[in-house]
mmCIF file of C-alpha atoms in Angstrom:
data_model
loop_
_atom_site.group_PDB
_atom_site.id
_atom_site.type_symbol
_atom_site.label_atom_id
_atom_site.label_comp_id
_atom_site.label_asym_id
_atom_site.label_seq_id
_atom_site.Cartn_x
_atom_site.Cartn_y
_atom_site.Cartn_z
ATOM 1 C CA MET A 28 30.811 -17.403 98.098
ATOM 2 C CA HIS A 29 32.819 -17.590 94.934
ATOM 3 C CA ARG A 30 33.344 -21.243 92.750
ATOM 4 C CA ASP A 31 36.580 -22.311 91.415
ATOM 5 C CA LEU A 32 36.149 -22.852 88.093
ATOM 6 C CA SER A 33 39.012 -24.983 87.665
ATOM 7 C CA ARG A 34 38.202 -27.851 89.617
ATOM 8 C CA GLY A 35 36.561 -30.017 86.779
ATOM 9 C CA MET A 36 33.611 -32.210 86.517
ATOM 10 C CA THR A 37 31.431 -32.907 89.079
ATOM 11 C CA LEU A 38 30.265 -36.631 89.211
ATOM 12 C CA ILE A 39 26.424 -36.058 87.235
ATOM 13 C CA GLU A 40 28.108 -34.037 84.473
ATOM 14 C CA LEU A 41 29.948 -37.244 83.771
ATOM 15 C CA LEU A 42 27.896 -39.203 83.880
ATOM 16 C CA VAL A 43 24.922 -37.352 81.821
ATOM 17 C CA ALA A 44 28.544 -37.104 79.680
ATOM 18 C CA LEU A 45 28.903 -41.044 79.368
ATOM 19 C CA ALA A 46 25.137 -41.536 78.770
ATOM 20 C CA VAL A 47 25.017 -38.938 75.388
ATOM 21 C CA PHE A 48 28.137 -40.566 74.114
ATOM 22 C CA ALA A 49 26.372 -44.121 74.685
ATOM 23 C CA VAL A 50 23.486 -43.187 72.898
ATOM 24 C CA LEU A 51 25.283 -41.664 70.231
ATOM 25 C CA GLY A 52 27.601 -44.656 70.167
ATOM 26 C CA THR A 53 24.362 -47.089 70.174
ATOM 27 C CA LEU A 54 22.630 -44.864 67.743
ATOM 28 C CA THR A 55 25.719 -45.383 64.790
ATOM 29 C CA TRP A 56 26.056 -48.953 65.465
ATOM 30 C CA ARG A 57 22.316 -49.720 64.831
ATOM 31 C CA GLY A 58 22.542 -46.586 61.779
ATOM 32 C CA THR A 59 25.615 -48.717 60.679
ATOM 33 C CA THR A 60 23.940 -51.826 60.629
ATOM 34 C CA GLN A 61 20.828 -50.872 58.774
ATOM 35 C CA MET A 62 22.846 -49.550 55.562
ATOM 36 C CA ILE A 63 25.045 -53.201 55.769
ATOM 37 C CA ASP A 64 21.457 -54.772 55.407
ATOM 38 C CA SER A 65 19.753 -52.637 53.084
ATOM 39 C CA ARG A 66 22.990 -53.183 50.477
ATOM 40 C CA GLN A 67 22.906 -56.531 51.062
ATOM 41 C CA ILE A 68 18.975 -56.813 50.144
ATOM 42 C CA LEU A 69 19.862 -54.532 47.584
ATOM 43 C CA GLU A 70 22.268 -56.278 45.910
ATOM 44 C CA HIS A 71 20.473 -60.107 46.378
ATOM 45 C CA GLU A 72 17.184 -58.047 44.050
ATOM 46 C CA LEU A 73 20.120 -56.641 41.404
ATOM 47 C CA GLN A 74 21.251 -60.145 40.999
ATOM 48 C CA ARG A 75 17.582 -61.036 41.003
ATOM 49 C CA TRP A 76 17.192 -58.203 38.281
ATOM 50 C CA ARG A 77 20.298 -59.322 36.530
ATOM 51 C CA GLU A 78 19.380 -62.792 36.393
ATOM 52 C CA LEU A 79 15.962 -61.804 34.582
ATOM 53 C CA GLY A 80 17.364 -59.850 32.192
ATOM 54 C CA ARG A 81 19.919 -62.317 30.875
ATOM 55 C CA ALA A 82 17.145 -64.506 30.586
ATOM 56 C CA LEU A 83 15.520 -62.169 29.009
ATOM 57 C CA HIS A 84 17.842 -61.335 26.459
ATOM 58 C CA VAL A 85 18.710 -65.110 25.945
ATOM 59 C CA ILE A 86 15.004 -65.284 24.434
ATOM 60 C CA GLU A 87 15.402 -62.301 22.397
ATOM 61 C CA ASN A 88 18.275 -63.314 20.361
ATOM 62 C CA GLU A 89 16.795 -67.275 20.055
ATOM 63 C CA LEU A 90 13.881 -65.795 18.189
ATOM 64 C CA LEU A 91 15.621 -63.587 16.649
ATOM 65 C CA GLN A 92 17.569 -66.287 14.722
ATOM 66 C CA ALA A 93 14.092 -68.506 14.198
ATOM 67 C CA VAL A 94 13.704 -69.353 11.177
ATOM 68 C CA GLY A 95 10.814 -71.298 9.164
ATOM 69 C CA THR A 96 10.769 -74.919 8.609
ATOM 70 C CA GLY A 97 11.117 -74.325 4.515
ATOM 71 C CA VAL A 98 14.580 -74.774 5.326
ATOM 72 C CA GLU A 99 14.557 -77.747 6.450
ATOM 73 C CA PRO A 100 13.751 -80.996 4.879
ATOM 74 C CA ALA A 101 11.549 -82.330 8.057
ATOM 75 C CA ARG A 102 7.614 -80.969 7.789
ATOM 76 C CA ARG A 103 7.047 -79.615 11.263
ATOM 77 C CA PRO A 104 5.454 -76.311 12.793
ATOM 78 C CA ALA A 105 8.204 -73.564 12.464
ATOM 79 C CA ALA A 106 7.256 -72.979 16.552
ATOM 80 C CA MET A 107 5.706 -75.503 18.494
ATOM 81 C CA VAL A 108 4.090 -74.722 22.574
ATOM 82 C CA HIS A 109 3.477 -77.903 24.650
ATOM 83 C CA SER A 110 1.356 -76.641 27.816
ATOM 84 C CA THR A 111 0.520 -79.818 30.168
ATOM 85 C CA ALA A 112 -0.239 -79.295 33.896
ATOM 86 C CA GLU A 113 2.455 -82.342 34.380
ATOM 87 C CA SER A 114 5.484 -81.253 32.374
ATOM 88 C CA GLY A 115 4.608 -77.537 32.266
ATOM 89 C CA SER A 116 5.080 -75.042 29.186
ATOM 90 C CA ARG A 117 7.324 -75.222 26.235
ATOM 91 C CA LEU A 118 8.629 -73.326 23.552
ATOM 92 C CA SER A 119 10.812 -75.010 20.596
ATOM 93 C CA PHE A 120 11.672 -74.104 17.065
ATOM 94 C CA LEU A 121 14.689 -74.238 14.888
ATOM 95 C CA ALA A 122 17.532 -71.317 14.810
ATOM 96 C CA LEU A 123 19.767 -70.264 12.473
ATOM 97 C CA THR A 124 23.028 -70.214 14.669
ATOM 98 C CA GLY A 125 26.264 -69.867 13.905
ATOM 99 C CA GLY A 126 25.506 -70.457 10.374
ATOM 100 C CA ALA A 127 24.067 -74.323 11.366
ATOM 101 C CA LEU A 128 20.034 -75.411 12.184
ATOM 102 C CA GLU A 129 20.113 -75.644 16.246
ATOM 103 C CA GLN A 130 16.966 -76.895 17.962
ATOM 104 C CA VAL A 131 15.734 -74.492 20.671
ATOM 105 C CA THR A 132 13.491 -74.928 23.385
ATOM 106 C CA PHE A 133 12.312 -72.804 26.600
ATOM 107 C CA SER A 134 11.101 -75.137 29.340
ATOM 108 C CA HIS A 135 9.167 -74.391 32.436
ATOM 109 C CA ALA A 136 8.860 -77.690 34.618
ATOM 110 C CA GLY A 137 8.587 -76.916 38.440
ATOM 111 C CA ASP A 138 10.223 -73.384 39.176
ATOM 112 C CA ARG A 139 12.438 -72.841 37.098
ATOM 113 C CA LEU A 140 12.763 -71.607 33.225
ATOM 114 C CA GLU A 141 15.490 -73.737 31.269
ATOM 115 C CA TRP A 142 17.264 -73.154 27.526
ATOM 116 C CA LEU A 143 17.850 -76.502 25.702
ATOM 117 C CA ARG A 144 19.649 -76.920 22.399
ATOM 118 C CA ARG A 145 20.823 -79.037 20.380
ATOM 119 C CA PRO A 146 21.934 -79.253 16.692
ATOM 120 C CA ALA A 147 19.150 -79.952 14.310
ATOM 121 C CA GLY A 148 18.630 -84.090 13.783
ATOM 122 C CA ALA A 149 20.675 -84.625 16.623
ATOM 123 C CA PRO A 150 20.218 -87.321 18.765
ATOM 124 C CA GLU A 151 18.701 -86.348 22.201
ATOM 125 C CA SER A 152 22.158 -86.580 23.736
ATOM 126 C CA ALA A 153 23.910 -83.891 22.293
ATOM 127 C CA LEU A 154 21.246 -81.589 24.264
ATOM 128 C CA GLU A 155 22.811 -78.481 26.058
ATOM 129 C CA SER A 156 20.517 -77.518 28.757
ATOM 130 C CA ASP A 157 21.021 -74.067 30.946
ATOM 131 C CA PRO A 158 18.885 -72.517 33.619
ATOM 132 C CA LEU A 159 17.487 -69.382 32.670
ATOM 133 C CA VAL A 160 15.091 -68.139 35.981
ATOM 134 C CA GLU A 161 14.432 -69.868 39.262
ATOM 135 C CA ARG A 162 11.663 -69.202 41.267
ATOM 136 C CA VAL A 163 8.900 -68.983 38.217
ATOM 137 C CA ARG A 164 5.534 -69.809 39.187
ATOM 138 C CA THR A 165 3.688 -70.068 35.449
ATOM 139 C CA VAL A 166 5.070 -69.589 31.853
ATOM 140 C CA ARG A 167 2.737 -68.140 28.971
ATOM 141 C CA TRP A 168 3.466 -67.974 25.576
ATOM 142 C CA GLN A 169 1.832 -66.080 22.767
ATOM 143 C CA PHE A 170 2.222 -65.569 18.824
ATOM 144 C CA LEU A 171 0.832 -62.620 16.993
ATOM 145 C CA ASP A 172 -0.458 -63.397 13.551
ATOM 146 C CA THR A 173 -2.868 -62.095 10.793
ATOM 147 C CA SER A 174 -5.792 -61.980 13.044
ATOM 148 C CA GLY A 175 -4.322 -61.340 16.676
ATOM 149 C CA TRP A 176 -3.075 -62.846 19.376
ATOM 150 C CA SER A 177 -3.110 -67.018 20.066
ATOM 151 C CA THR A 178 -2.120 -69.076 22.668
ATOM 152 C CA THR A 179 -1.165 -71.500 19.914
ATOM 153 C CA TRP A 180 0.977 -71.869 16.568
ATOM 154 C CA PRO A 181 0.889 -72.684 14.074
ATOM 155 C CA SER A 182 -3.192 -71.091 14.594
ATOM 156 C CA GLY A 183 -5.560 -72.555 12.213
ATOM 157 C CA ASN A 184 -5.631 -69.387 10.090
ATOM 158 C CA GLU A 185 -1.301 -69.557 9.397
ATOM 159 C CA ARG A 186 0.762 -72.122 7.616
ATOM 160 C CA ALA A 187 3.214 -74.550 9.517
ATOM 161 C CA LYS A 188 5.985 -73.588 8.243
ATOM 162 C CA GLU A 189 5.892 -69.886 8.878
ATOM 163 C CA LEU A 190 6.747 -67.878 12.091
ATOM 164 C CA PRO A 191 4.872 -64.832 13.569
ATOM 165 C CA ARG A 192 4.639 -62.018 13.640
ATOM 166 C CA ALA A 193 5.822 -61.126 17.447
ATOM 167 C CA VAL A 194 6.132 -63.407 20.158
ATOM 168 C CA ARG A 195 4.699 -62.237 24.246
ATOM 169 C CA ILE A 196 5.860 -64.166 26.974
ATOM 170 C CA ASP A 197 4.732 -63.906 30.475
ATOM 171 C CA LEU A 198 6.805 -64.797 33.198
ATOM 172 C CA ASP A 199 4.889 -64.945 36.909
ATOM 173 C CA LEU A 200 7.991 -65.252 39.161
ATOM 174 C CA ALA A 201 6.997 -65.569 42.827
ATOM 175 C CA ASP A 202 9.091 -62.650 44.365
ATOM 176 C CA LEU A 203 8.852 -60.352 41.347
ATOM 177 C CA GLY A 204 5.053 -61.065 39.808
ATOM 178 C CA THR A 205 3.730 -60.806 35.830
ATOM 179 C CA VAL A 206 6.686 -59.207 33.706
ATOM 180 C CA SER A 207 5.936 -59.460 30.024
ATOM 181 C CA ARG A 208 8.017 -59.401 27.393
ATOM 182 C CA THR A 209 6.346 -59.189 22.978
ATOM 183 C CA TYR A 210 9.341 -59.757 20.769
ATOM 184 C CA ALA A 211 8.768 -58.819 17.463
ATOM 185 C CA LEU A 212 10.327 -61.559 14.312
ATOM 186 C CA ARG A 213 10.067 -59.903 11.301
#
């Protein structure tokens, strides 16, 4: 018996071909969905790292402009840290910004680190506030003096009008863990 090859495909061959194309279509659709989901996750994480990078850059710029209180008649420490369970952690200091003295404060309250600033001696109503980082669990400030690291400034060994040699910030973030940065001031 001789079979005619020009007859076409059998029903079983057609069903197998359809099944193969269905599997390939499903795999393609699933792969594309995974790529889109991965891209969205990466964009979200990249945005978070950009937010953190911007915050650390702002902190660095302000700390590098910090001045001792010898330039201001008021007698207060060059930098002060307040830390309480109710109000969170605050670092306040004077900075020479654009030729004018400015009171700069980095304040952690709730789950946010904020950047507060106003001209030195100006009333509280002149205060400008910008959020820097969200989802912050804790903020720790440390200061380097002649005897090592301290959690307060001025420490017992240093004069109140001088700046520390370096400042370290430890940010404990809910999604990224602890991020530490050290800034040399002088």
